[in-house]
Coordinates of C-alpha atoms in Angstrom, one line a residue:
X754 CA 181.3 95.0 35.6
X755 CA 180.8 92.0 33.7
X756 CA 178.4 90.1 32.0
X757 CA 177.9 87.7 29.7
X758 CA 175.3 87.5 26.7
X759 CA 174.5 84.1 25.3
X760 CA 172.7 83.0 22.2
X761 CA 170.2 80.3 21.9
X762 CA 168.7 80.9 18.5
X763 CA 166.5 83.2 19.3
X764 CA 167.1 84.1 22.9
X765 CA 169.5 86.2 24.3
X766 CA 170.4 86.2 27.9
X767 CA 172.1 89.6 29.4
X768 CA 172.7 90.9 32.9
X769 CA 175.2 93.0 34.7
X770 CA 175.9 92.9 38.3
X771 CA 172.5 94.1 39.5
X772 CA 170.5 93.7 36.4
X773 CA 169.2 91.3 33.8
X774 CA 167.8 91.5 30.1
X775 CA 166.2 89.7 27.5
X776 CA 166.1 90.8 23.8
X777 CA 163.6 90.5 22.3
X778 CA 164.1 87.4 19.4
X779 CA 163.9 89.7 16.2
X780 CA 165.7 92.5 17.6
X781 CA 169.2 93.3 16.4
X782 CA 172.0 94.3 18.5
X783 CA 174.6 96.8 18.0
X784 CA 177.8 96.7 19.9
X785 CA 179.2 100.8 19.2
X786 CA 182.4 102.5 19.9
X787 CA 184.8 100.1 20.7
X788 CA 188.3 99.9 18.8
X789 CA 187.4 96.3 16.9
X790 CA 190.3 93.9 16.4
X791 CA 188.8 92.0 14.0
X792 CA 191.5 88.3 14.0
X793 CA 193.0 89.4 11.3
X794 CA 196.5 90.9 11.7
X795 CA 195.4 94.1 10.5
X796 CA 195.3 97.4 11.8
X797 CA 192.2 98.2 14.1
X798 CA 188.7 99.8 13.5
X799 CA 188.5 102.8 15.7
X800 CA 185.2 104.0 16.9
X801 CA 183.9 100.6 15.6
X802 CA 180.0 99.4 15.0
X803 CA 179.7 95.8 14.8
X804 CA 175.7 94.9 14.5
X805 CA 174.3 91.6 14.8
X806 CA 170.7 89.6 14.5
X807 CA 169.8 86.5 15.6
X808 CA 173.1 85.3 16.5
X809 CA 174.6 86.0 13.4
X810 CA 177.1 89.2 12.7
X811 CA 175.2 91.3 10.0
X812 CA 177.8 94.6 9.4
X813 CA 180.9 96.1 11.0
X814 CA 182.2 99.6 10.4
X815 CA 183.2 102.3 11.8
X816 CA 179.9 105.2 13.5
X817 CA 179.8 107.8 10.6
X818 CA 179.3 105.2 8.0
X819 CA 177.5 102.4 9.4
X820 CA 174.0 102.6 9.9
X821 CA 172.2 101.0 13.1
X822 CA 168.5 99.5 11.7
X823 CA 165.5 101.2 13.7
X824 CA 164.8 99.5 16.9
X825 CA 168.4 97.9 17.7
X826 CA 169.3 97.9 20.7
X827 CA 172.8 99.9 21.2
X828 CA 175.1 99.1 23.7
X829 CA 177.6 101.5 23.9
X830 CA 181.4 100.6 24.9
X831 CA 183.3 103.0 23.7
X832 CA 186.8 103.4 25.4
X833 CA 186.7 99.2 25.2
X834 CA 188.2 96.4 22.9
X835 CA 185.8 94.7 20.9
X836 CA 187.7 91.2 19.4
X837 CA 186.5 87.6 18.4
X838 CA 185.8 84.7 21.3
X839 CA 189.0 83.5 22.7
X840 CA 190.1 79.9 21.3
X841 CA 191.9 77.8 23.7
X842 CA 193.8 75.0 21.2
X843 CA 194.8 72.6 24.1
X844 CA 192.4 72.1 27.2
X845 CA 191.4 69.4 29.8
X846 CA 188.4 69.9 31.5
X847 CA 188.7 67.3 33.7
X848 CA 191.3 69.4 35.3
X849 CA 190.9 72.7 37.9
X850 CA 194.9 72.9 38.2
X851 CA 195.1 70.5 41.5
X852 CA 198.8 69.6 42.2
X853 CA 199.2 66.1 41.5
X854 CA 197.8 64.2 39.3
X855 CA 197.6 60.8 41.2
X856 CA 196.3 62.0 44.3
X857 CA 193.6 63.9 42.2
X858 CA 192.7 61.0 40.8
X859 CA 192.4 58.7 43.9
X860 CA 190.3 61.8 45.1
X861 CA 187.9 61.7 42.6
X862 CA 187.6 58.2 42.7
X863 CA 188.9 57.5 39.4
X864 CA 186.6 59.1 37.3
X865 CA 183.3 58.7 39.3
X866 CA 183.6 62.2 40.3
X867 CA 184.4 64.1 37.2
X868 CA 181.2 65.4 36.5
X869 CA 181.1 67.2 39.5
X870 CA 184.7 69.0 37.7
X871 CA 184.2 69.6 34.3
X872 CA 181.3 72.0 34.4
X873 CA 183.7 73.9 37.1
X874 CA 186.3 74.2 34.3
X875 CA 183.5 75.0 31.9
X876 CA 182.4 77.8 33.7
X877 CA 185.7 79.0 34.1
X878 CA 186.9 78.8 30.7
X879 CA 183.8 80.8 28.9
X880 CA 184.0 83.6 32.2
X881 CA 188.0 84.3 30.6
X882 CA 186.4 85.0 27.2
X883 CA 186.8 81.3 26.2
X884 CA 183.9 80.8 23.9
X885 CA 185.5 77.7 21.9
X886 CA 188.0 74.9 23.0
X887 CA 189.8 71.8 21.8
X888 CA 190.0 69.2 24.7
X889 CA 192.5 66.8 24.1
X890 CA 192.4 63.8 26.4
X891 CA 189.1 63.9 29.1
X892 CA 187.2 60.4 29.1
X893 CA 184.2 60.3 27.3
X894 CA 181.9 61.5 30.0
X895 CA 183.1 64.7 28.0
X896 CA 180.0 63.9 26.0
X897 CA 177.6 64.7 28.9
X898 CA 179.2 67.7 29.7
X899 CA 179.1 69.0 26.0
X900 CA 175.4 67.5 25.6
X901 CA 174.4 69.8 28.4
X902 CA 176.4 73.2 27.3
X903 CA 174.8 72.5 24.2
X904 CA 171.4 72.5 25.5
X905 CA 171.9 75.7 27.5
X906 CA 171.6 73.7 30.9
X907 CA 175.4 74.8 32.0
X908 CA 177.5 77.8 30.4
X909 CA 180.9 76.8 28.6
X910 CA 183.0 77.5 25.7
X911 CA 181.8 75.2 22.4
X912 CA 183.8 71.8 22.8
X913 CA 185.7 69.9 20.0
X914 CA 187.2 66.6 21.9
X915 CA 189.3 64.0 21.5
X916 CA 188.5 61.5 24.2
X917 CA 190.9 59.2 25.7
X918 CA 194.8 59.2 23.9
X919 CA 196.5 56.7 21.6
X920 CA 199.7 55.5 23.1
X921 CA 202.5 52.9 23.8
X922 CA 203.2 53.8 27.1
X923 CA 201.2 54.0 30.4
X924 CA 201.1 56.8 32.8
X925 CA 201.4 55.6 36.2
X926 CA 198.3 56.8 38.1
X927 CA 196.3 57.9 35.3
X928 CA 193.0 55.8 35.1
X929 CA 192.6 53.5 32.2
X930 CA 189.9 55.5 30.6
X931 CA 192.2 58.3 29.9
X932 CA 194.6 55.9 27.6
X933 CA 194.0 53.7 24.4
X934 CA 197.2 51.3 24.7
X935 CA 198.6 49.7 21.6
X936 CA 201.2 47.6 20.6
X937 CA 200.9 47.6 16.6
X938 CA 200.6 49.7 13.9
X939 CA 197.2 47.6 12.6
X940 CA 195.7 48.3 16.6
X941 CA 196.3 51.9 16.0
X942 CA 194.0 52.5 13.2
X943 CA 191.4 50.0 15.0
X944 CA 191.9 51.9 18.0
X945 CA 191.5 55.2 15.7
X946 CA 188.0 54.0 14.1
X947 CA 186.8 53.2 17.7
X948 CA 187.4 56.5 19.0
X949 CA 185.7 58.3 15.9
X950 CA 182.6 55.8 16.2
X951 CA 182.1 56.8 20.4
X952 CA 181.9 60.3 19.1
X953 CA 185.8 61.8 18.9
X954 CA 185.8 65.1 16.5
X955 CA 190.0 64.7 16.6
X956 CA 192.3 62.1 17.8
X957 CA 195.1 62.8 20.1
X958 CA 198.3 60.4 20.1
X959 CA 200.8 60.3 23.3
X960 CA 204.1 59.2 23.6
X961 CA 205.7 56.2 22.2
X962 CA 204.3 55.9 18.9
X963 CA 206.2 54.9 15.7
X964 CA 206.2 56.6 12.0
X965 CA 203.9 53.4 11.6
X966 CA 201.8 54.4 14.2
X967 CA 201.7 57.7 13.4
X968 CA 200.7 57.0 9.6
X969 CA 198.2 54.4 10.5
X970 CA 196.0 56.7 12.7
X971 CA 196.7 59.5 10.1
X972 CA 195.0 57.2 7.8
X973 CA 191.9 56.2 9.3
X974 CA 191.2 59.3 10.9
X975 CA 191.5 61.4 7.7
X976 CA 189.2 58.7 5.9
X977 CA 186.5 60.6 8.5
X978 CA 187.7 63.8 7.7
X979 CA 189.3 64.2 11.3
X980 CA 192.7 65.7 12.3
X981 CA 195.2 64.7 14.2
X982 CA 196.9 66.1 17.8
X983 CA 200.3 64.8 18.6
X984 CA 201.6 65.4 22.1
X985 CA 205.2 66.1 20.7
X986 CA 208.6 66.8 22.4
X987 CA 211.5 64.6 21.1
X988 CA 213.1 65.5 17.7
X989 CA 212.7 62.4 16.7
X990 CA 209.2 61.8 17.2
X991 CA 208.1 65.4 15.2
X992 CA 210.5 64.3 12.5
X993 CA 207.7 61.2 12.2
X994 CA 204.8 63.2 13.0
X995 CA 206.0 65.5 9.8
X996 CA 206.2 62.2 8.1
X997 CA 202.9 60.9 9.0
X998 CA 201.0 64.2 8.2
X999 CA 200.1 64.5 11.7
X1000 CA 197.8 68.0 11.4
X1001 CA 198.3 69.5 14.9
X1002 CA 201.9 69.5 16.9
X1003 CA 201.3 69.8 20.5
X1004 CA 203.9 71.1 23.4
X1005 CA 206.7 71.1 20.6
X1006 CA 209.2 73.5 22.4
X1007 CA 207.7 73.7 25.8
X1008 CA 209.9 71.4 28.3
X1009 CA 213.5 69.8 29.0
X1010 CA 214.7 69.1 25.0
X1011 CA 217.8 71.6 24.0
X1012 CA 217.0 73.7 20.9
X1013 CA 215.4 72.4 17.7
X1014 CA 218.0 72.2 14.7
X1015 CA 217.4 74.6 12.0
X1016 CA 216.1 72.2 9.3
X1017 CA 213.4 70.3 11.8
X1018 CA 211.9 74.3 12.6
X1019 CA 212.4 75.0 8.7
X1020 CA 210.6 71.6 7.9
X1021 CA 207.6 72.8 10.2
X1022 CA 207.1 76.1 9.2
X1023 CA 207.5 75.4 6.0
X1024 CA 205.1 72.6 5.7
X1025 CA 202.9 75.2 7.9
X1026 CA 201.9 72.8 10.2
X1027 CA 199.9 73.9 13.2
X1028 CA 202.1 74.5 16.4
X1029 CA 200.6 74.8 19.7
X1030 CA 203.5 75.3 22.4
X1031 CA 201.4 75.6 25.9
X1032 CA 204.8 77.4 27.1
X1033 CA 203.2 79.4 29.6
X1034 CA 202.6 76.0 32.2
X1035 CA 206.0 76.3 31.9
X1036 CA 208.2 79.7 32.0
X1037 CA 204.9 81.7 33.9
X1038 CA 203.3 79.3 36.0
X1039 CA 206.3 78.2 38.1
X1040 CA 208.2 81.3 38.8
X1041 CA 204.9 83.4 39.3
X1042 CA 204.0 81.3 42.4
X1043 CA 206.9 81.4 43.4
X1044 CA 207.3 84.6 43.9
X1045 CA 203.4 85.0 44.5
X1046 CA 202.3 82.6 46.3
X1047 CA 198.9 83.9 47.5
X1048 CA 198.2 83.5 43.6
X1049 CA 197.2 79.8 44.3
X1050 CA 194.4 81.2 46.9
X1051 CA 191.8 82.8 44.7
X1052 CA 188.6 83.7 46.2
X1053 CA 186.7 82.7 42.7
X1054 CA 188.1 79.5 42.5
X1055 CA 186.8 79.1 46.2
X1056 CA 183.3 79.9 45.3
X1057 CA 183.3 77.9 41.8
X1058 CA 184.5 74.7 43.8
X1059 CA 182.2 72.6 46.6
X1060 CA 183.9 72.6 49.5
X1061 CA 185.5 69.6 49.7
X1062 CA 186.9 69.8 46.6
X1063 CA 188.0 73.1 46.8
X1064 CA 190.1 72.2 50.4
X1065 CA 191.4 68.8 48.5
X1066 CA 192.7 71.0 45.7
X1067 CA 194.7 73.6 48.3
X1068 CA 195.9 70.9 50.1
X1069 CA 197.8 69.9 46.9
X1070 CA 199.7 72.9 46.6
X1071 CA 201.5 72.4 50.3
X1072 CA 205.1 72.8 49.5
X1073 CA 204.3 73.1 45.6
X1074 CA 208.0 73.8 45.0
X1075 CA 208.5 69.6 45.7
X1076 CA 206.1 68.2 43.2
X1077 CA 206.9 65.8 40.9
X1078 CA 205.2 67.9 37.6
X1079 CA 208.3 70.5 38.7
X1080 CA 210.9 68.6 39.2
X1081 CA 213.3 69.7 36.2
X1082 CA 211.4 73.1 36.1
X1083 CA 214.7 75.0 36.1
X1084 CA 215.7 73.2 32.7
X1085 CA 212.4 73.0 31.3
X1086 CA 212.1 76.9 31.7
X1087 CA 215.1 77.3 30.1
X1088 CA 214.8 75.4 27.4
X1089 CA 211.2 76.1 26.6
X1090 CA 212.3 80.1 26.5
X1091 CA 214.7 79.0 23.4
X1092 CA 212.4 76.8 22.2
X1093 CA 209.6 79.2 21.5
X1094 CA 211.8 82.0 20.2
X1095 CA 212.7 79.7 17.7
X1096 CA 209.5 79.2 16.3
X1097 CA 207.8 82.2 16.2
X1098 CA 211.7 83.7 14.1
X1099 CA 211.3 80.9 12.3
X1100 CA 208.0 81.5 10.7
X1101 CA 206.0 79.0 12.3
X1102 CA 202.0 78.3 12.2
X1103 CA 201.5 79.1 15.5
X1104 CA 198.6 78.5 17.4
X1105 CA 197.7 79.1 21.5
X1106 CA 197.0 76.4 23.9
X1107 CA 197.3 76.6 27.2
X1108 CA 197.6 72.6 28.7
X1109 CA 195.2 74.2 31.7
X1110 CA 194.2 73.0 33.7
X1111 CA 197.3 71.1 34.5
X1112 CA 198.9 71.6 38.1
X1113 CA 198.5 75.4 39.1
X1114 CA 197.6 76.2 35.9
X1115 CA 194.2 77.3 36.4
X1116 CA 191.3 77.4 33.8
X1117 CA 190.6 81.6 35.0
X1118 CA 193.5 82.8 33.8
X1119 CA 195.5 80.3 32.0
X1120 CA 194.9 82.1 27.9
X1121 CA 195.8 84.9 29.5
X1122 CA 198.9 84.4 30.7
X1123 CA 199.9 82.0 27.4
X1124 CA 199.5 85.1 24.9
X1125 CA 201.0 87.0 27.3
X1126 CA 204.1 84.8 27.2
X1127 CA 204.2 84.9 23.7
X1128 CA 204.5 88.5 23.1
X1129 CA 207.3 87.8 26.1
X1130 CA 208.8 85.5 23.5
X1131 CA 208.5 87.9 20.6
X1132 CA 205.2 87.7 18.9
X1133 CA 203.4 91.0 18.5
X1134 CA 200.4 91.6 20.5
X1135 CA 198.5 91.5 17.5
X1136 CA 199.6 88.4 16.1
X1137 CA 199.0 86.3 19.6
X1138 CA 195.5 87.8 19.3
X1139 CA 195.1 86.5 16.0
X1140 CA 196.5 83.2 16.3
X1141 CA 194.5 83.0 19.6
X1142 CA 191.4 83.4 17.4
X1143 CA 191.3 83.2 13.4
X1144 CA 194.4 80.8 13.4
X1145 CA 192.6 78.2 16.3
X1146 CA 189.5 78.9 14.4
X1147 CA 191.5 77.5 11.4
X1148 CA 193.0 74.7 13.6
X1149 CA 189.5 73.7 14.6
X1150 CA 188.2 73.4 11.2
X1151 CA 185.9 75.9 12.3
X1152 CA 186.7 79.4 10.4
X1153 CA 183.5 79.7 7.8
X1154 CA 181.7 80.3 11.4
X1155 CA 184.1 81.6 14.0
X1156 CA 187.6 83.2 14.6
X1157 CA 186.8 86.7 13.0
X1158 CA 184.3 89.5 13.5
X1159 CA 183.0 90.2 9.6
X1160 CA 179.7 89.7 8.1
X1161 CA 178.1 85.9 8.0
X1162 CA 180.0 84.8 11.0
X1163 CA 178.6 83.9 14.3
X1164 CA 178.3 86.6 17.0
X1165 CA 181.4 85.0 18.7
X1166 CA 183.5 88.0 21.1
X1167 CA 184.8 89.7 24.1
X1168 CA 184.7 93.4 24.9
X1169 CA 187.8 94.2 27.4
X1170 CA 188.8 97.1 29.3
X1171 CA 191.7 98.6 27.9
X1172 CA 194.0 98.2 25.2
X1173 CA 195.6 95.1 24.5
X1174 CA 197.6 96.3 21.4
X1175 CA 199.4 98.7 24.4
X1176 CA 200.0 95.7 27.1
X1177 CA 198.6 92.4 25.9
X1178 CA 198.0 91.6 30.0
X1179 CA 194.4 93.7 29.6
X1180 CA 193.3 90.8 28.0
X1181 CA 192.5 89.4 31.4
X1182 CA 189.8 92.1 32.0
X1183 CA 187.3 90.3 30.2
X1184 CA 184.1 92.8 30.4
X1185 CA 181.2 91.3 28.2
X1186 CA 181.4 87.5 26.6
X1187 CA 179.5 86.8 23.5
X1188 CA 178.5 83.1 22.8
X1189 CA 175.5 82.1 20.2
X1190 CA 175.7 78.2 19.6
X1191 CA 172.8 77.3 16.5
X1192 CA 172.9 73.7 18.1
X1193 CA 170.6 74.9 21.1
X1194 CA 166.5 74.8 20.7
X1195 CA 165.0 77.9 20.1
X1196 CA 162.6 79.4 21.9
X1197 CA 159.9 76.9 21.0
X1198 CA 161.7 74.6 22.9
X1199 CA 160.7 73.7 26.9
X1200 CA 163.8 75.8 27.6
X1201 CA 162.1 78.3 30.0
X1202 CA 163.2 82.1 30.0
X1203 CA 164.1 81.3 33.8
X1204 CA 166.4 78.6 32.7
X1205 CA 168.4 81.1 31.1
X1206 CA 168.6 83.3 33.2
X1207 CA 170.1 80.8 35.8
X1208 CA 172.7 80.3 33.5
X1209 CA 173.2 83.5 32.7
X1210 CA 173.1 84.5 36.6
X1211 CA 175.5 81.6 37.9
X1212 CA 178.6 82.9 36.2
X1213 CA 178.2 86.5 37.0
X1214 CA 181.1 88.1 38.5
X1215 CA 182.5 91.8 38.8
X1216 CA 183.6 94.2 41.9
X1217 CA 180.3 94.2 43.8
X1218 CA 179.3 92.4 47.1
X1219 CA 177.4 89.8 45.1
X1220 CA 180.7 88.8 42.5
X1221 CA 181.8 85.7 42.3

C-alpha cells in the first residue's frame, strides 16, 4: 500500500489503493506507533506519537505520555518508520535518466518539449519520499513547473532552482538555455544579478571558472542573500571555490580525479563547507545494470511516460555499456570509492544528492540508492538519514520549517516499511508521503475538492491491479 497525503492549508488529500479521504480542515492528525527517526543523529523514539494540525507538527512523543486531542484522527503504523521528507541536494528535472544527452535533446526539440518531462520527474521524485529538492541547472521553464506544484495542479517535491549555469566552457549538444557563457570576471556578477532578477533562489557555476570568477558571483549573489553551487572535481578548482566562499561543493569526489590530499579534505571539513558527492551515478548505477539489466525496463516508468517518449528513452539504453557518459566508468568507480571514504573519515559536511536524473539514473529510485552507497562507503545509517534531511534542510536555507520532525515545523515525512537503522535499502519502501506547502490557496480558493483528489489519485501506486 501506499498513499500519499498532501497539505494545502487547510485541505488534506488521502487515499490508499482503493480508497480516498478528506480531513476535515480543523481536524488534527496523529500519526501513532511508528519508531520516529526524528533528523537528528540521535537515538530513535520507539512506539512514537507525532500529532499535527493544519499542516503544522504540534507534539511528538512516545504513546504512554503523549496525549491525542479529542476528535484526531489516528492512523496507526505501528511496526513502520516514521522520518522527515526526503531532501534531494542535486536534481534535474528536465531529466527521466534517457542515455544520451544529445539525442535527448534533439528529441525533445531543444527545449520545446520539456514541459511534457518535468512534471514526469516531479511525480517521481515526491512518489520516492522526495518532498523537497534543489534543481541545479533546468532552463527557466522550471518556473512553470514550480508555479503549478505550488498551486496544487501537479504533485512534486518543493523546488529551490537555480536556472541555467555560469560557465567558461560549452557543452557540445546542450541547448543554449541551459548555459550562461562568460569570458570576465565583471560578466560573471552581471550574469549573476540576471539570474537572481528571472527568479534563481541559488546560482550554480560549471566548469572553467577562475578564483575571480568564483569571487565575483560569490559577491553579487550573497548581496541577495543567495548561495552558491559549484560543480567541482579538479583540486585546483575547490582550492578556489574555498577561496571564493563558494557555499555548496557539488560532485567533489565522484569521478576520474585520484584521491584528494590531506590538507584540501582538512580545509573542507574544516571550513564545514557543504559537500554533496552524487557518488551513487557513479559506483551503483553502472555495475547494477550491468549485472541487472532488466533494471532499465521498469513497468512504472512505462506508465509515468507517454508513449513515445517512453520508447525514445529505451531505445537510448541499446548497448548502454558503449555510451559516452561511461566511457572512463572503470576509473571513475574507482576513484570515486576513495574519494568518498575520504570525506566522510575526514569529517566532512556532508550532504546527499543524487545528479538524477542523469543517464540511467532514474528519479524512482535514485535517493535510494545514494544513501545506500554512503553507508557502503562508511557513514552510519543514521547519519545518511540525517544528512539526507536536517543537513539538506540546512543546505537549503530551509531548517526553521523542514528537515526535522519536532514541534513548529511543517508536517514534512515518510512512513516506510521496515527498519532502515537494520539495512538502509528499506528506505525504498516508501509507504505514506507527507507534503503540506503554506504557499497553496486554502480552501477558499476555486481549487475544487475534485482537483485534489486528481492529484492525489494520479500518483497512487502499490501491489494491486490498479498500481502504477
Amino acid at each position: 500500500m501506499f498513499r500519499i497525503i498532501c497539505f494545502f492549508c487547510v485541505v488534506l488529500v488521502s487515499y490508499s489503493i482503493h480508497s480516498q479521504e478528506i480531513l476535515r480542515p480543523e481536524q488534527p492528525v496523529a500519526f501513532v506507533g511508528a519508531m520516529l527517526l526524528d533528523g537528528y543523529e540521535s537515538e530513535p523514539i520507539h512506539h512514537s506519537v507525532v500529532i499535527f494540525d493544519k499542516g503544522r507538527i504540534v507534539a511528538v512523543g512516545q504513546k504512554h505520555n503523549t496525549p491525542i486531542p479529542e476528535g484526531a484522527k489516528i492512523i496507526d503504523i505501528s511496526g513502520k518508520t516514521l522520518m522527515p521528507g526526503l531532501i534531494d541536494a542535486h536534481v534535474h528535472v528536465d531529466l527521466i535518466g534517457h542515455g544520451d544527452y544529445t539525442r535527448y535533446y534533439k528529441f525533445l526539440g531543444k527545449t520545446k518539449r520539456l514541459h511534457e518531462v518535468m512534471p514526469i520527474a516531479a511525480k517521481q521524485m515526491l512518489r520516492a519520499g522526495v518532498t523537497s529538492a534543489i534543481d541545479l541547472g533546468t532552463p527557466f521553464q522550471i518556473l512553470d513547473l514550480r508555479k503549478k506544484i505550488r498551486a496544487g495542479e501537479i504533485p512534486g517535491p518543493r523546488l529551490t532552482i537555480s536556472g541555467p549555469w555560469i560557465t567558461r566552457i560549452r557543452w557540445p549538444g546542450i541547448p543554449h538555455e541551459y548555459e550562461i557563457f562568460i569570458k570576465s570576471p565583471k560578466e560573471a556578477a552581471i550574469k549573476t544579478k540576471e539570474l537572481i532578477e528571472k527568479g534563481a533562489d541559488v546560482i550554480k557555476v560549471w566548469a572553467g571558472l577562475s578564483e575571480d570568477d568564483y569571487r565575483a558571483v560569490v559577491d553579487v549573489a550573497h548581496q541577495h542573500g543567495i548561495k552558491v553551487h559549484a560543480h567541482l572535481y579538479h583540486p585546483t578548482a575547490i582550492r578556489a571555490a574555498i577561496a571564493a566562499d563558494v557555499d555548496v561543493f557539488q560532485h567533489v569526489g565522484s569521478a576520474r580525479n585520484p584521491p584528494y590530499d590531506d590538507d584540501l579534505l582538512a580545509q573542507i571539513a574544516h571550513n564545514s563547507i557543504p559537500v554533496v558527492q552524487t557518488i551513487s551515478h557513479r559506483i551503483w548505477v553502472y555495475p547494477a545494470t550491468v549485472a541487472f539489466p532488466e533494471r532499465l525496463h521498469n513497468p512504472v516508468h512505462k506508465k509515468d511516460m507517454p508513449a513515445d517518449i517512453y520508447a525514445e528513452v529505451i531505445d537510448s539504453f541499446d548497448n548502454f555499456h558503449r555510451l559516452s557518459y561511461f566511457h572512463e566508468i572503470g576509473l571513475e568507480t574507482r576513484n570515486s570509492k576513495v574519494a568518498a571514504k575520504q570525506f566522510i573519515e575526514a569529517g566532512a559536511y556532508m550532504g546527499v544528492g543524487t545528479d538524477a536524473a542523469s543517464p540511467l539514473n532514474f528519479h524512482t529510485e535514485a535517493m535510494w540508492y545514494e544513501m545506500s552507497a554512503l553507508v557502503d562507503s562508511g557513514m552510519t545509517p543514521i547519519q545518511v538519514i540525517s544528512a539526507a534531511t536536517k543537513t539538506n534542510a540546512e543546505i537549503l536555507g530551509q531548517f526553521e520549517q523542514l528537515g526535522t520532525i519536532e514541534p513548529g515545523k511543517l508536517a514534512d515525512m515518510i512512513v516506510i516499511d521496515g527498519n532502515p537503522l537494520d539495512n538502509i535499502d528499506v528506505i525504498a519502501n516508501v509507504e505514506i508521503v507527507v507534503k503540506w506547502d503554506p504557499r497553496v490557496p486554502s480552501s477558499n480558493s476555486p481549487y475544487s475538492e475534485a482537483k485534489y483528489q486528481y492529484m492525489a489519485s494520479d500518483i497512487r501506486m502499490g501491489k494491486g491491479e490498479n498500481a502504477v
